[in-house]
XYZ file of C-alpha atoms in Angstrom:
331
model
C 8.573 -9.065 -119.934
C 9.391 -10.415 -116.534
C 12.692 -10.354 -114.708
C 13.922 -11.348 -111.302
C 16.447 -8.586 -110.710
C 19.060 -9.268 -108.078
C 21.831 -6.840 -107.232
C 23.073 -8.190 -103.897
C 26.183 -10.346 -104.058
C 24.650 -12.777 -101.566
C 21.856 -13.607 -103.998
C 22.802 -15.487 -107.122
C 21.714 -14.009 -110.435
C 22.008 -10.778 -112.326
C 19.903 -7.965 -113.739
C 18.322 -9.271 -116.895
C 15.387 -8.732 -119.172
C 14.099 -12.113 -120.272
C 11.276 -12.773 -122.695
C 9.248 -15.993 -122.707
C 10.488 -16.981 -119.260
C 6.954 -17.517 -117.991
C 4.120 -19.308 -119.749
C 1.010 -17.596 -118.395
C -1.367 -20.205 -119.831
C 0.523 -23.117 -118.264
C 1.919 -21.310 -115.250
C 0.897 -23.942 -112.676
C 2.463 -26.837 -114.603
C 5.731 -25.265 -115.704
C 8.655 -27.546 -114.837
C 11.346 -26.645 -112.361
C 14.003 -24.731 -114.334
C 16.853 -26.894 -115.622
C 19.397 -24.776 -113.760
C 17.659 -25.433 -110.457
C 17.362 -29.165 -111.228
C 21.120 -29.214 -111.844
C 21.681 -27.489 -108.502
C 19.543 -30.119 -106.784
C 21.564 -32.896 -108.369
C 24.796 -31.210 -107.306
C 23.547 -31.078 -103.714
C 22.268 -34.657 -103.615
C 18.579 -33.743 -103.843
C 15.771 -34.947 -106.073
C 12.763 -32.895 -107.276
C 10.463 -35.239 -105.336
C 12.377 -34.886 -102.047
C 10.617 -33.092 -99.160
C 10.864 -29.318 -98.990
C 10.844 -26.772 -96.148
C 10.457 -22.979 -96.430
C 11.890 -20.315 -94.122
C 10.903 -16.635 -94.350
C 12.761 -13.722 -92.758
C 10.931 -10.395 -92.742
C 13.710 -8.011 -91.727
C 16.106 -9.430 -94.308
C 13.259 -9.754 -96.863
C 14.386 -13.237 -97.884
C 12.745 -16.612 -98.451
C 14.767 -19.816 -98.274
C 13.940 -23.125 -99.945
C 15.416 -26.166 -98.204
C 15.224 -29.744 -99.484
C 16.074 -33.077 -97.916
C 19.258 -34.504 -99.421
C 20.688 -38.024 -99.525
C 21.881 -37.731 -95.925
C 18.281 -37.414 -94.744
C 18.881 -33.859 -93.529
C 17.607 -30.639 -95.040
C 20.078 -28.515 -96.998
C 19.645 -25.052 -98.445
C 18.695 -25.105 -102.109
C 18.176 -21.416 -102.857
C 17.533 -18.033 -101.218
C 15.068 -15.694 -102.929
C 14.938 -11.926 -102.398
C 11.472 -10.765 -101.356
C 10.048 -7.848 -103.282
C 7.487 -6.743 -100.690
C 5.975 -7.549 -97.319
C 3.737 -5.270 -95.279
C 3.145 -4.237 -91.681
C 5.766 -4.412 -88.956
C 7.938 -7.021 -87.292
C 5.681 -9.093 -85.051
C 2.771 -11.529 -85.429
C -0.448 -10.910 -87.295
C -3.348 -10.654 -84.833
C -6.350 -9.227 -86.662
C -7.888 -8.856 -90.070
C -6.926 -5.628 -91.813
C -3.783 -4.875 -89.778
C -1.591 -5.343 -92.872
C 0.661 -7.598 -90.814
C 2.494 -10.409 -92.563
C 2.326 -13.393 -90.183
C 5.054 -14.942 -88.067
C 4.889 -18.519 -86.864
C 4.898 -22.129 -88.025
C 2.559 -23.226 -90.800
C 1.925 -26.353 -92.876
C 0.935 -26.190 -96.545
C -0.880 -29.036 -98.298
C -1.468 -29.525 -102.022
C -4.978 -28.099 -101.642
C -3.474 -24.802 -100.466
C -1.620 -24.223 -103.748
C -3.495 -21.662 -105.835
C -2.896 -22.000 -109.602
C -5.494 -19.299 -110.342
C -4.046 -16.539 -108.170
C -4.525 -12.929 -109.244
C -0.822 -12.569 -108.355
C 0.336 -15.129 -110.925
C 0.705 -18.139 -108.562
C 0.442 -18.482 -104.804
C 0.083 -20.780 -101.846
C -1.884 -20.153 -98.669
C 0.087 -20.285 -95.418
C -2.911 -21.503 -93.439
C -3.067 -18.496 -91.137
C -4.485 -18.554 -88.532
C -3.044 -21.861 -87.388
C -4.591 -23.712 -84.432
C -2.693 -21.671 -81.821
C -3.535 -18.357 -83.507
C -7.213 -19.321 -83.819
C -7.351 -20.190 -80.114
C -5.796 -16.818 -79.270
C -8.556 -15.094 -81.244
C -6.359 -13.900 -84.105
C -8.237 -13.172 -87.311
C -7.433 -12.885 -91.001
C -7.563 -15.017 -94.101
C -5.863 -15.688 -97.429
C -2.349 -14.902 -96.213
C -0.203 -15.981 -99.142
C 3.211 -16.309 -100.664
C 2.561 -14.966 -104.162
C 3.963 -13.125 -107.162
C 4.242 -9.439 -108.104
C 5.521 -6.788 -105.684
C 2.381 -5.876 -103.757
C 1.472 -6.847 -100.191
C -1.313 -6.244 -97.699
C -0.255 -8.991 -95.302
C 1.333 -11.416 -97.777
C 4.861 -12.162 -98.994
C 5.340 -10.970 -102.605
C 8.144 -12.772 -104.431
C 7.709 -11.469 -108.053
C 6.054 -13.625 -110.697
C 9.285 -15.271 -111.730
C 10.321 -15.956 -108.163
C 7.005 -17.524 -107.151
C 6.965 -19.610 -110.346
C 10.147 -21.386 -109.186
C 9.021 -21.695 -105.579
C 5.607 -23.041 -106.627
C 7.145 -25.628 -108.969
C 9.571 -26.887 -106.305
C 6.779 -27.153 -103.724
C 4.408 -28.828 -106.203
C 6.914 -31.547 -107.098
C 7.692 -32.260 -103.435
C 3.978 -32.684 -102.693
C 3.605 -34.902 -105.752
C 6.548 -36.920 -104.483
C 4.643 -37.931 -101.379
C 5.207 -35.128 -98.856
C 1.791 -34.658 -97.230
C 2.504 -31.025 -96.376
C 5.528 -28.767 -96.202
C 6.417 -26.574 -93.269
C 6.744 -22.801 -93.574
C 8.635 -21.093 -90.765
C 8.085 -17.317 -90.774
C 10.432 -15.298 -88.569
C 10.883 -11.569 -87.872
C 14.624 -11.859 -88.601
C 17.454 -14.394 -88.518
C 17.469 -15.290 -84.849
C 21.126 -14.701 -84.081
C 22.342 -13.407 -80.687
C 23.073 -10.078 -82.386
C 19.535 -9.693 -83.718
C 17.973 -10.881 -80.471
C 20.037 -8.343 -78.536
C 19.071 -5.514 -80.890
C 15.383 -6.320 -80.558
C 15.293 -7.164 -76.844
C 13.094 -4.135 -76.049
C 10.346 -5.022 -78.519
C 6.951 -5.965 -76.995
C 7.079 -9.174 -79.080
C 10.379 -10.343 -77.609
C 8.933 -13.162 -75.486
C 7.021 -14.424 -78.530
C 10.236 -14.353 -80.551
C 12.049 -16.341 -77.848
C 9.368 -19.003 -78.347
C 9.871 -18.998 -82.134
C 13.628 -19.251 -81.586
C 13.196 -22.658 -79.960
C 11.971 -24.069 -83.282
C 14.575 -22.049 -85.167
C 17.390 -23.471 -83.022
C 16.205 -27.056 -83.446
C 16.366 -26.733 -87.225
C 19.703 -24.911 -87.138
C 21.282 -27.697 -85.083
C 19.657 -30.813 -86.522
C 18.635 -29.779 -90.058
C 15.434 -31.697 -89.371
C 11.912 -30.296 -89.475
C 10.708 -29.548 -85.941
C 7.434 -31.097 -84.864
C 4.975 -28.479 -83.622
C 2.483 -28.714 -80.758
C 0.368 -26.021 -79.099
C -0.268 -25.561 -75.380
C 0.197 -22.958 -72.643
C -0.572 -20.275 -75.292
C 2.662 -20.997 -77.155
C 4.425 -23.288 -79.592
C 6.038 -26.415 -78.167
C 8.585 -28.194 -80.324
C 9.601 -31.841 -80.561
C 7.722 -32.914 -77.456
C 5.690 -35.979 -76.694
C 3.018 -35.741 -74.042
C 1.291 -38.134 -71.695
C -2.101 -38.839 -73.225
C -1.122 -37.602 -76.687
C -1.185 -34.172 -78.307
C -2.604 -31.310 -76.190
C -6.230 -30.620 -77.136
C -6.409 -27.007 -75.942
C -3.678 -24.581 -77.095
C -4.593 -22.224 -74.241
C -4.399 -24.777 -71.427
C -1.265 -25.692 -69.494
C 0.916 -28.249 -71.230
C 0.422 -31.823 -70.029
C 3.468 -33.669 -68.647
C 6.058 -34.309 -71.335
C 7.706 -37.649 -71.888
C 10.603 -36.173 -73.894
C 13.398 -33.664 -73.331
C 15.358 -31.195 -75.420
C 18.249 -32.662 -77.382
C 21.563 -31.866 -75.636
C 22.984 -30.212 -78.776
C 19.922 -27.962 -79.078
C 20.017 -27.107 -75.378
C 23.707 -26.234 -75.721
C 22.968 -23.969 -78.697
C 20.167 -22.248 -76.776
C 22.403 -21.652 -73.752
C 25.313 -20.368 -75.861
C 23.059 -17.936 -77.732
C 21.557 -16.639 -74.490
C 25.018 -16.026 -73.050
C 26.141 -14.286 -76.253
C 23.015 -12.120 -76.284
C 23.467 -11.090 -72.646
C 27.111 -10.278 -73.278
C 26.128 -8.037 -76.191
C 23.530 -6.301 -74.041
C 26.069 -5.796 -71.227
C 28.505 -4.339 -73.763
C 25.912 -1.764 -74.709
C 24.610 -3.203 -77.981
C 22.098 -0.666 -79.218
C 18.449 -1.524 -79.643
C 17.228 -1.722 -83.219
C 15.127 1.204 -84.421
C 12.744 0.898 -87.360
C 10.537 3.553 -88.904
C 7.905 0.940 -89.745
C 6.228 3.007 -92.449
C 4.807 -0.198 -93.907
C 6.810 -3.377 -94.169
C 9.964 -3.939 -96.147
C 11.614 -4.823 -99.428
C 14.877 -6.571 -100.268
C 17.695 -4.044 -100.900
C 18.073 -5.225 -104.491
C 14.485 -4.278 -105.300
C 14.607 -1.104 -103.238
C 17.559 0.120 -105.279
C 15.616 -0.537 -108.455
C 12.551 1.210 -107.055
C 14.643 4.221 -106.133
C 16.437 4.385 -109.500
C 13.687 3.401 -111.933
C 10.438 4.164 -110.144
C 7.386 2.096 -109.172
C 5.904 1.790 -112.658
C 9.042 0.229 -114.126
C 9.508 -2.067 -111.123
C 5.914 -3.245 -111.515
C 6.609 -4.123 -115.152
C 9.742 -6.019 -114.140
C 8.125 -8.064 -111.373
C 4.683 -8.921 -112.759
C 3.357 -10.252 -116.071
C 0.422 -7.837 -115.845
C 2.245 -4.938 -114.167
C 0.611 -5.199 -110.741
C 1.431 -1.878 -109.006
C 4.072 -1.902 -106.274
C 2.288 -1.473 -102.941
C 3.024 1.741 -101.059
C 6.315 2.499 -102.827
C 7.006 5.597 -100.719
C 6.805 3.502 -97.553
C 9.132 0.896 -99.054
C 11.759 3.574 -99.633
C 11.214 5.246 -96.266
C 12.073 2.271 -94.082
C 15.080 0.256 -95.315
C 15.145 -2.074 -92.272
C 18.896 -2.509 -92.759
C 21.329 -0.328 -90.859
C 23.865 1.644 -92.877
C 22.285 0.560 -96.173
């Protein structure tokens, strides 16, 4: 028995107990659910159209975007995340339990149909920038169940849908799909609340790619130089060879609409700070969990939640820590 249980009104669905939803023997080849196909058609998308994934730790949500008939990406579905581990901030070393933050590209060879967590795909951490910075770690995944030691756990039913959508996009000709992993939705309010965090300058860098997608609904191109991400730039002599070296001269400039968005957000953030917007405080016991799952964990306990989120009842990781740090004010 597997169920994707969703209590929040912002996430479509309801609390159900569904038998025969997942075919364990044919899990990697299960079709995209008919309901999701209908939603694609309604939004002018095809199953073979390119896909893009965005992950938000603090909100414990994963978004699937697909290119529609207009040639821009549109939101297909938002999935509640059952578990992620560590704190807000990038992963830097093996064993730190950190779920990564950054920009990643997933090819067909990174899909794992034989995952011990039902199905999964590898994010490709560390990417070229992270490797150059000396960051370590391996097998950082988006997978099923509700257990994490550096991965993003989406429940078996959730990852089955995500896997199928990604698989069909790759079969349709997309060489790789981009995964953008953020600490939180990068609004002026969230940036103001987290301005005192040691990772703030890193998050300002991630926000440049975030803003480009928000404005254009196009996938940002990603380069690495000057120890940071550089988005949508063309350089004299081609792509920078050394992510740690200074960026070569650029032959392109930021789109005016993106620059305007960046300036407006900075002004809004500074205004919030001047008005005394309080800094965000997190207990950081060990990662987070979407409120819908946390309510179930609190009411029904870790054993029952494990049965609901995994075909083989994979235990919920560190359930006490999941309850101790809600990551959402006034929850």
